[in-house]
Short mmCIF file of C-alpha atoms in Angstrom, two decimals:
data_model
loop_
_atom_site.label_atom_id
_atom_site.label_comp_id
_atom_site.label_asym_id
_atom_site.label_seq_id
_atom_site.Cartn_x
_atom_site.Cartn_y
_atom_site.Cartn_z
CA MET D 1 35.19 34.80 -19.65
CA ILE D 2 32.48 37.24 -18.52
CA SER D 3 30.52 36.69 -21.70
CA ASP D 4 30.74 32.94 -21.09
CA LEU D 5 29.41 33.39 -17.58
CA LEU D 6 26.54 35.47 -18.95
CA LYS D 7 25.85 32.96 -21.70
CA TYR D 8 25.66 29.96 -19.38
CA THR D 9 23.66 31.83 -16.76
CA SER D 10 21.03 32.86 -19.30
CA MET D 11 21.03 29.31 -20.66
CA LEU D 12 20.37 28.03 -17.15
CA VAL D 13 17.48 30.43 -16.63
CA VAL D 14 15.92 29.74 -20.01
CA LEU D 15 16.17 25.96 -19.64
CA VAL D 16 14.71 25.95 -16.12
CA LEU D 17 11.82 28.16 -17.20
CA LEU D 18 11.22 26.07 -20.31
CA GLN D 19 11.18 22.97 -18.15
CA VAL D 20 8.86 24.14 -15.38
CA LEU D 21 6.52 26.29 -17.43
CA LEU D 22 6.14 24.19 -20.56
CA LEU D 23 7.63 20.71 -20.47
CA ASN D 24 6.43 19.76 -16.98
CA ASN D 25 2.90 20.03 -18.32
CA ILE D 26 3.51 17.47 -21.04
CA GLN D 27 2.56 13.98 -19.98
CA PHE D 28 1.67 11.53 -22.68
CA SER D 29 -0.39 8.71 -21.19
CA GLY D 30 1.40 9.05 -17.87
CA TYR D 31 4.54 7.58 -19.37
CA VAL D 32 6.53 10.23 -21.09
CA ASN D 33 7.97 13.24 -19.31
CA PRO D 34 10.69 15.05 -21.24
CA TYR D 35 13.32 16.62 -19.01
CA MET D 36 15.15 18.91 -21.33
CA TYR D 37 16.82 21.04 -18.66
CA VAL D 38 19.63 18.44 -18.57
CA LEU D 39 20.82 20.00 -21.82
CA PHE D 40 22.56 22.57 -19.61
CA ILE D 41 24.86 19.91 -18.18
CA LEU D 42 25.52 18.51 -21.65
CA LEU D 43 26.59 21.85 -23.08
CA LEU D 44 29.02 22.96 -20.35
CA PRO D 45 32.55 23.35 -21.78
CA PHE D 46 35.00 20.44 -21.60
CA GLU D 47 37.38 22.37 -19.38
CA THR D 48 34.73 22.95 -16.68
CA PRO D 49 36.32 21.82 -13.40
CA ARG D 50 34.71 18.60 -12.25
CA TYR D 51 33.64 19.94 -8.87
CA LEU D 52 31.92 22.86 -10.63
CA LEU D 53 30.15 20.37 -12.89
CA LEU D 54 28.69 18.64 -9.85
CA LEU D 55 27.68 21.87 -8.17
CA LEU D 56 26.03 23.22 -11.31
CA GLY D 57 24.20 19.94 -11.83
CA PHE D 58 22.98 20.07 -8.26
CA LEU D 59 21.96 23.71 -8.71
CA ILE D 60 19.87 23.26 -11.85
CA GLY D 61 18.26 20.14 -10.42
CA LEU D 62 17.40 22.00 -7.25
CA LEU D 63 15.91 24.90 -9.24
CA VAL D 64 13.67 22.51 -11.16
CA ASP D 65 12.79 20.81 -7.85
CA ILE D 66 11.77 24.08 -6.25
CA PHE D 67 9.38 24.83 -9.06
CA SER D 68 7.92 21.34 -9.30
CA ASN D 69 7.63 20.71 -5.54
CA THR D 70 9.88 17.69 -5.45
CA PRO D 71 12.79 18.81 -3.26
CA GLY D 72 15.88 16.69 -3.88
CA MET D 73 14.66 14.43 -6.67
CA HIS D 74 15.93 16.34 -9.69
CA ALA D 75 18.89 17.58 -7.68
CA SER D 76 20.09 14.05 -7.03
CA ALA D 77 19.48 12.90 -10.61
CA ALA D 78 21.20 15.91 -12.15
CA THR D 79 24.15 15.54 -9.77
CA PHE D 80 24.43 11.92 -10.80
CA MET D 81 24.40 12.92 -14.43
CA ALA D 82 27.15 15.50 -13.85
CA PHE D 83 29.13 12.83 -12.04
CA VAL D 84 28.88 10.45 -14.99
CA ARG D 85 29.69 13.07 -17.61
CA PRO D 86 33.54 13.00 -17.48
CA TYR D 87 33.58 9.19 -17.66
CA THR D 88 31.16 9.23 -20.59
CA ILE D 89 33.29 11.71 -22.47
CA SER D 90 36.44 9.63 -22.03
CA LEU D 91 34.47 6.49 -22.93
CA ILE D 92 33.15 7.70 -26.28
CA SER D 93 36.05 9.86 -27.44
CA SER D 94 39.46 8.87 -28.63
CA ARG D 95 42.15 10.56 -26.59
CA ASP D 96 43.24 13.20 -29.05
CA SER D 97 39.84 14.08 -30.53
CA ILE D 98 38.91 16.36 -27.63
CA GLU D 99 40.12 19.90 -27.91
CA VAL D 100 39.36 21.64 -24.65
CA SER D 101 38.93 25.01 -26.31
CA ILE D 102 35.82 23.99 -28.26
CA PRO D 103 32.57 23.35 -26.40
CA PRO D 104 30.68 20.05 -26.79
CA ARG D 105 28.21 20.95 -29.51
CA LEU D 106 26.55 18.94 -32.24
CA LYS D 107 28.24 21.04 -34.87
CA THR D 108 31.73 20.85 -33.44
CA MET D 109 31.75 17.22 -32.36
CA GLY D 110 29.72 15.67 -35.14
CA PHE D 111 26.27 14.12 -35.10
CA GLY D 112 27.30 10.59 -34.13
CA TRP D 113 29.40 11.65 -31.20
CA PHE D 114 26.82 14.10 -29.90
CA LEU D 115 23.99 11.55 -30.19
CA ARG D 116 25.93 8.91 -28.22
CA TYR D 117 26.93 11.51 -25.64
CA THR D 118 23.34 12.69 -25.25
CA ILE D 119 21.75 9.24 -25.11
CA ILE D 120 24.11 7.90 -22.44
CA LEU D 121 23.84 10.91 -20.15
CA VAL D 122 20.11 11.46 -20.57
CA LEU D 123 19.47 7.77 -19.95
CA ALA D 124 21.61 7.90 -16.80
CA HIS D 125 19.68 10.92 -15.57
CA HIS D 126 16.23 9.53 -16.37
CA LEU D 127 16.87 6.10 -14.87
CA PHE D 128 18.15 7.69 -11.69
CA LEU D 129 15.25 10.13 -11.56
CA PHE D 130 12.46 7.65 -12.14
CA PHE D 131 13.85 5.13 -9.67
CA ILE D 132 14.27 7.84 -7.04
CA GLU D 133 10.71 8.88 -7.73
CA ILE D 134 9.28 5.40 -7.23
CA PHE D 135 11.82 4.74 -4.46
CA SER D 136 11.72 0.97 -4.76
CA MET D 137 12.54 -1.87 -7.14
CA SER D 138 8.94 -3.04 -7.31
CA GLY D 139 7.45 -2.41 -10.72
CA PHE D 140 10.98 -2.50 -12.12
CA LEU D 141 9.89 -3.04 -15.73
CA HIS D 142 7.29 -0.32 -15.59
CA THR D 143 9.82 2.20 -14.32
CA LEU D 144 12.35 1.03 -16.91
CA THR D 145 9.85 1.52 -19.72
CA ARG D 146 9.01 4.98 -18.44
CA SER D 147 12.70 5.92 -18.30
CA LEU D 148 13.40 4.60 -21.80
CA LEU D 149 10.41 6.27 -23.43
CA SER D 150 11.13 9.58 -21.72
CA THR D 151 14.77 9.29 -22.73
CA VAL D 152 13.80 8.88 -26.38
CA PHE D 153 11.60 11.93 -26.17
CA THR D 154 14.16 14.08 -24.35
CA VAL D 155 16.94 13.10 -26.76
CA ILE D 156 14.77 14.00 -29.76
CA LEU D 157 13.98 17.38 -28.21
CA ILE D 158 17.64 18.04 -27.48
CA VAL D 159 18.83 17.13 -30.96
CA ILE D 160 16.13 19.26 -32.57
CA SER D 161 17.04 22.16 -30.30
CA GLN D 162 20.65 21.83 -31.42
CA PHE D 163 19.61 22.25 -35.03
CA LEU D 164 17.22 25.10 -34.33
CA ILE D 165 18.31 27.34 -31.50
CA PHE D 166 21.88 26.78 -30.44
CA LYS D 167 23.35 27.33 -33.87
CA GLU D 168 25.42 30.31 -32.69
CA MET I 1 46.10 12.25 9.20
CA ARG I 2 48.08 13.47 6.23
CA SER I 3 47.44 10.37 4.24
CA LEU I 4 43.76 10.66 5.05
CA LEU I 5 43.73 14.22 3.70
CA GLN I 6 45.62 13.08 0.62
CA PHE I 7 43.10 10.32 0.14
CA LEU I 8 40.24 12.82 0.42
CA ALA I 9 41.93 15.23 -1.96
CA ARG I 10 42.59 12.54 -4.55
CA ASN I 11 38.98 11.44 -4.50
CA SER I 12 37.43 14.87 -3.97
CA PHE I 13 35.24 14.47 -7.06
CA LEU I 14 33.72 11.25 -5.72
CA PHE I 15 33.26 12.65 -2.23
CA LEU I 16 31.66 15.85 -3.45
CA PHE I 17 29.32 13.73 -5.52
CA LEU I 18 28.43 11.57 -2.53
CA ALA I 19 27.95 14.63 -0.32
CA LEU I 20 25.57 16.23 -2.82
CA GLU I 21 23.65 12.98 -3.15
CA VAL I 22 23.33 12.75 0.62
CA VAL I 23 21.99 16.30 0.71
CA SER I 24 19.49 15.39 -2.02
CA MET I 25 18.38 12.26 -0.21
CA ILE I 26 17.84 14.24 2.99
CA LEU I 27 15.73 16.71 1.03
CA ILE I 28 13.78 13.90 -0.60
CA VAL I 29 13.05 12.04 2.60
CA ASN I 30 12.19 15.20 4.52
CA TYR I 31 10.00 16.96 2.03
CA ASN I 32 8.35 14.32 -0.16
CA ASN I 33 5.56 12.52 1.57
CA PHE I 34 5.56 9.41 -0.58
CA GLN I 35 9.25 8.69 -0.19
CA ARG I 36 9.12 9.51 3.51
CA VAL I 37 6.43 6.94 4.16
CA LYS I 38 8.34 4.34 2.16
CA PHE I 39 11.60 5.13 3.92
CA LEU I 40 10.04 4.98 7.37
CA ASN I 41 8.21 1.78 6.53
CA SER I 42 11.32 -0.03 5.42
CA SER I 43 13.42 1.22 8.33
CA ASN I 44 10.63 0.22 10.69
CA ARG I 45 10.58 -3.24 9.19
CA ILE I 46 14.29 -3.67 9.81
CA SER I 47 14.19 -2.39 13.38
CA ALA I 48 11.04 -4.37 14.09
CA SER I 49 12.61 -7.65 12.99
CA ILE I 50 15.66 -6.95 15.15
CA TYR I 51 13.49 -6.17 18.14
CA LYS I 52 11.43 -9.29 17.59
CA THR I 53 14.47 -11.56 17.42
CA THR I 54 15.88 -10.08 20.62
CA ASP I 55 12.51 -10.35 22.28
CA ASP I 56 12.16 -14.02 21.30
CA PHE I 57 15.39 -14.74 23.16
CA THR I 58 14.84 -12.66 26.26
CA ALA I 59 11.19 -13.63 26.72
CA TYR I 60 12.23 -17.04 28.11
CA PHE I 61 14.28 -15.51 30.86
CA LYS I 62 11.46 -13.26 31.91
CA LEU I 63 8.84 -15.99 32.21
CA ARG I 64 9.20 -16.54 35.92
CA LYS I 65 8.89 -12.86 36.74
CA GLU I 66 5.97 -12.53 34.35
CA ASN I 67 4.16 -15.38 36.06
CA GLU I 68 4.60 -13.76 39.43
CA GLU I 69 3.26 -10.48 38.15
CA LEU I 70 0.25 -12.19 36.61
CA ALA I 71 -0.48 -14.01 39.83
CA ASN I 72 -0.29 -10.74 41.75
CA GLU I 73 -2.60 -9.09 39.28
CA ASN I 74 -5.07 -11.96 39.60
CA ALA I 75 -5.12 -11.52 43.34
CA ARG I 76 -5.63 -7.80 43.04
CA LEU I 77 -8.46 -8.18 40.56
CA ARG I 78 -10.15 -10.84 42.67
CA THR I 79 -10.21 -8.52 45.68
CA LYS I 80 -11.67 -5.77 43.57
CA LEU I 81 -14.32 -8.08 42.17
CA GLN I 82 -15.24 -9.09 45.69
CA LYS I 83 -15.73 -5.48 46.71
CA LEU I 84 -17.77 -4.75 43.60
CA GLN I 85 -20.05 -7.71 44.23
CA VAL I 86 -20.62 -6.56 47.78
CA ALA I 87 -21.34 -3.05 46.59
CA GLU I 88 -23.77 -4.32 43.99
CA ILE I 89 -25.71 -6.26 46.53
CA PHE I 90 -26.18 -3.17 48.64
CA GLY I 91 -26.94 -1.06 45.55
CA SER I 92 -24.64 1.70 46.61
CA LEU I 93 -22.87 2.03 43.29
CA ASP I 94 -23.30 5.40 41.68
CA THR I 95 -22.99 4.82 37.95
CA THR I 96 -23.87 8.33 36.79
CA ARG I 97 -21.04 10.58 35.71
CA LYS I 98 -18.31 8.95 37.66
CA ASP I 99 -15.73 10.67 35.54
CA THR I 100 -15.56 14.15 37.03
CA THR I 101 -13.01 15.40 34.52
CA TYR I 102 -15.86 16.55 32.30
CA GLN I 103 -18.71 18.85 33.18
CA PHE I 104 -21.77 19.18 30.94
CA ILE I 105 -23.71 22.39 30.34
CA PRO I 106 -27.05 22.20 28.48
CA ALA I 107 -27.70 24.75 25.72
CA ARG I 108 -29.68 25.38 22.54
CA VAL I 109 -28.50 25.85 18.98
CA ILE I 110 -29.87 29.14 17.66
CA ASN I 111 -28.19 29.29 14.28
CA ASN I 112 -26.91 26.49 12.08
CA SER I 113 -26.24 25.62 8.47
CA VAL I 114 -25.46 22.46 6.52
CA ASN I 115 -25.15 23.66 2.93
CA LYS I 116 -21.80 25.48 2.95
CA GLN I 117 -18.26 24.17 2.82
CA TYR I 118 -17.51 25.73 6.19
CA ASN I 119 -20.59 25.43 8.39
CA TYR I 120 -20.76 27.12 11.77
CA LEU I 121 -23.31 27.03 14.57
CA THR I 122 -24.28 29.52 17.23
CA ILE I 123 -25.35 28.62 20.75
CA ASN I 124 -27.39 30.55 23.31
CA LYS I 125 -24.87 30.33 26.14
CA GLY I 126 -21.80 32.50 26.51
CA ALA I 127 -18.96 33.47 28.77
CA LEU I 128 -21.35 34.41 31.60
CA ASP I 129 -22.61 30.82 31.63
CA GLY I 130 -19.07 29.49 31.90
CA ILE I 131 -18.51 28.74 28.22
CA GLU I 132 -14.93 28.93 27.01
CA PRO I 133 -13.24 28.39 23.64
CA ASP I 134 -12.29 24.77 22.86
CA MET I 135 -15.33 23.30 24.58
CA GLY I 136 -16.94 20.47 22.65
CA ILE I 137 -20.59 20.52 21.57
CA ILE I 138 -22.50 17.25 21.87
CA GLY I 139 -26.01 16.59 20.64
CA PRO I 140 -28.42 13.87 21.76
CA ARG I 141 -26.98 11.60 19.06
CA GLY I 142 -23.29 12.40 19.27
CA VAL I 143 -20.67 14.99 18.44
CA VAL I 144 -21.89 18.21 16.85
CA GLY I 145 -19.03 20.71 16.90
CA VAL I 146 -16.67 22.79 18.97
CA VAL I 147 -16.76 26.31 20.43
CA THR I 148 -14.15 28.72 19.08
CA ASN I 149 -15.61 32.19 19.73
CA VAL I 150 -17.35 33.30 22.91
CA THR I 151 -19.20 36.53 23.75
CA ASP I 152 -21.00 37.30 27.01
CA HIS I 153 -24.27 35.58 26.07
CA TYR I 154 -23.48 33.57 22.95
CA SER I 155 -20.83 31.32 21.55
CA SER I 156 -20.14 29.91 18.10
CA GLY I 157 -17.81 27.55 16.31
CA PRO I 158 -17.47 25.11 13.43
CA SER I 159 -19.84 22.17 13.33
CA LEU I 160 -18.61 18.76 12.24
CA LEU I 161 -19.69 19.83 8.74
CA ASN I 162 -16.71 22.14 8.35
CA LYS I 163 -13.79 21.30 6.13
CA ARG I 164 -11.34 23.09 8.42
CA TRP I 165 -12.13 20.97 11.42
CA ARG I 166 -11.41 17.32 12.15
CA VAL I 167 -12.11 15.11 15.15
CA SER I 168 -9.89 12.43 16.59
CA ALA I 169 -12.01 9.29 16.20
CA LYS I 170 -11.66 5.58 16.73
CA ILE I 171 -13.36 2.36 15.76
CA LYS I 172 -15.23 1.13 18.80
CA LYS I 173 -14.63 -2.57 18.37
CA ASN I 174 -10.84 -2.51 18.00
CA ALA I 175 -9.82 0.99 19.16
CA TYR I 176 -7.80 1.89 16.04
CA PHE I 177 -7.87 5.66 15.82
CA GLY I 178 -7.81 8.13 12.96
CA SER I 179 -9.34 11.46 12.21
CA LEU I 180 -12.84 12.17 11.01
CA SER I 181 -13.26 15.00 8.55
CA TRP I 182 -15.95 16.26 6.24
CA ASP I 183 -15.35 16.58 2.50
CA GLY I 184 -17.92 19.28 1.93
CA SER I 185 -20.44 17.29 -0.09
CA ASP I 186 -23.18 15.45 1.84
CA TYR I 187 -24.26 16.56 5.32
CA GLN I 188 -25.05 12.98 6.30
CA TYR I 189 -21.61 11.53 5.60
CA ALA I 190 -18.04 12.20 6.70
CA GLN I 191 -14.69 10.51 6.04
CA LEU I 192 -12.54 8.61 8.48
CA ASN I 193 -8.84 8.80 7.57
CA GLU I 194 -5.56 7.24 8.64
CA ILE I 195 -6.88 3.76 9.35
CA PRO I 196 -4.19 1.35 8.07
CA PHE I 197 -4.98 -1.59 5.80
CA HIS I 198 -4.41 -4.39 8.23
CA VAL I 199 -7.35 -3.33 10.39
CA GLU I 200 -10.41 -5.48 9.88
CA LEU I 201 -13.48 -3.41 9.14
CA ALA I 202 -17.13 -4.16 8.51
CA LYS I 203 -20.01 -2.01 7.38
CA GLY I 204 -21.93 -0.85 10.41
CA ASP I 205 -18.95 -0.62 12.76
CA THR I 206 -19.43 2.16 15.29
CA ILE I 207 -17.12 5.18 15.25
CA ILE I 208 -16.66 7.06 18.52
CA THR I 209 -14.42 9.86 19.78
CA SER I 210 -10.98 8.71 20.86
CA GLY I 211 -10.62 11.04 23.83
CA TYR I 212 -7.12 12.01 22.70
CA SER I 213 -7.96 15.58 21.80
CA SER I 214 -8.91 16.92 25.26
CA ILE I 215 -12.06 18.45 23.75
CA PHE I 216 -14.33 15.43 23.91
CA PRO I 217 -14.39 12.63 26.44
CA GLU I 218 -13.79 9.17 25.06
CA GLY I 219 -16.68 7.22 23.62
CA ILE I 220 -19.02 9.92 22.30
CA LEU I 221 -20.85 8.59 19.25
CA LEU I 222 -19.84 9.94 15.83
CA GLY I 223 -21.43 7.55 13.36
CA VAL I 224 -21.26 4.15 11.73
CA ILE I 225 -19.21 2.91 8.78
CA ASP I 226 -21.33 3.12 5.67
CA ASP I 227 -18.79 2.03 3.11
CA PHE I 228 -15.04 1.53 2.82
CA ASN I 229 -12.44 0.62 0.22
CA HIS I 230 -8.73 0.84 -0.25
CA ASN I 231 -7.19 2.30 -3.35
CA SER I 232 -4.05 0.66 -4.59
CA GLY I 233 -1.09 2.91 -3.90
CA ALA I 234 -2.67 4.55 -0.86
CA ASN I 235 -1.58 3.56 2.59
CA PHE I 236 -4.89 3.98 4.33
CA TYR I 237 -8.48 2.98 3.93
CA GLN I 238 -11.01 5.36 2.53
CA ILE I 239 -13.89 5.06 4.96
CA LYS I 240 -17.27 6.69 4.51
CA VAL I 241 -19.02 7.27 7.80
CA LYS I 242 -22.76 7.87 8.19
CA LEU I 243 -22.97 10.57 10.85
CA SER I 244 -25.24 9.72 13.75
CA SER I 245 -26.30 13.32 14.40
CA ASN I 246 -28.82 14.82 12.03
CA PHE I 247 -27.40 18.27 11.49
CA LYS I 248 -30.57 19.56 9.87
CA THR I 249 -32.65 19.10 13.00
CA ILE I 250 -30.11 19.71 15.73
CA SER I 251 -31.37 21.91 18.56
CA ASN I 252 -30.69 20.72 22.12
CA VAL I 253 -27.00 20.28 22.82
CA GLU I 254 -24.64 19.91 25.73
CA LEU I 255 -21.33 21.71 26.01
CA VAL I 256 -18.47 19.68 27.40
CA LYS I 257 -16.12 21.39 29.79
CA ASN I 258 -12.85 19.59 30.37
CA LYS I 259 -11.73 20.73 33.82
CA HIS I 260 -8.24 19.44 33.24
CA ILE I 261 -7.68 20.89 29.79
CA LYS I 262 -5.10 23.45 30.95
CA GLU I 263 -3.22 20.75 32.79
CA GLN I 264 -3.25 18.42 29.80
CA GLU I 265 -2.12 21.12 27.39
CA LYS I 266 0.67 22.22 29.70
CA LEU I 267 1.89 18.66 29.82
CA GLU I 268 1.73 18.23 26.05
CA ILE I 269 3.62 21.46 25.41
CA LEU I 270 6.52 19.89 27.29
CA ASN I 271 6.58 17.15 24.63
CA ASN I 272 6.71 19.68 21.83
CA ASN I 273 9.78 21.30 23.34
CA ASP I 274 11.88 18.23 22.73
#
């Protein structure tokens, strides 16, 4: 239990730092911003209480906000993503395939499941974020394109990271 | 009450989510300029349309009263005009410095610069001559600067060519006001900010002080519009103003003393307490 706490805390710190120090500086042609810190919300264990999920989502979003001077924007998007997560899991999994004891990882859940899981949640987060950022429906297609392209990029980063770092 | 609590408990996930989103939105609207402007604009549009509709209705009922007031005003103005015409005939009108709020003290600039980002000037009058901080400095061709530091015989302060200082300015022909600031590049030009897009501008329009700042009286010359454009995405014009004063040759100035400055500031502090 304590080791879990330590593990997820360090994951939170590492992902926030990675996001604000490295990834925030990547902007291809003003379109693509990868937001990889959302990986934290993806990797939380299945048995995480739902209220904790929301609070943790809010927390990591707020941390990213504080470092990138956008109070509230990432917090709201990450909270939204945490809100959608339980519904996504029940949508893409058959009832008995989820064992609460194992965490949602690429290795444990299989590539197909993990990819669907990642794409849906990252897309939800990015759409929310980019529309909050522009704060209107004008330029709808432009914002949509930005969200989709960034989603592709973030998903690729997340999948690669699963193969490389979080092998355990 | 109990069923309400049960309802809240059953949907606690949803309500926590909504609460966190509300917190986020408050943060966004309070701390992000872009979203704040958008939010205020749209809420203003809604309230404005409601006000306009109400006003369209009630205006009819007020017409009679309005007419009476206008007639009264006409009568009042006519009497005034009569008096003025009489006065003019007898030449007893004193047109010099009628406004006694401001007192002017002549002085000379003894040190000045134009080539730094923060330019200051020094003046040969000080506390013994009645100079105080926050007095405006006016040259023969308009605003020059403001006094911030005073010794017994000298005083100094930022000139208009100082990036830390800005003047409340307005366009003479239509009275829209904004603030004039210097961007640190050319000593002949400054920038007028915060003029919204719907204002009609032309090159050569005169820019004068607005009189809102209690440092300068209204109507002191600042410059003329040299060029303007509006960038897409910005809410205000970018206006380049050719300054009327030549800061390289400035020497004789007048210091403006606002006799009512304490009174005005005291009054405005009351507003800040709200």
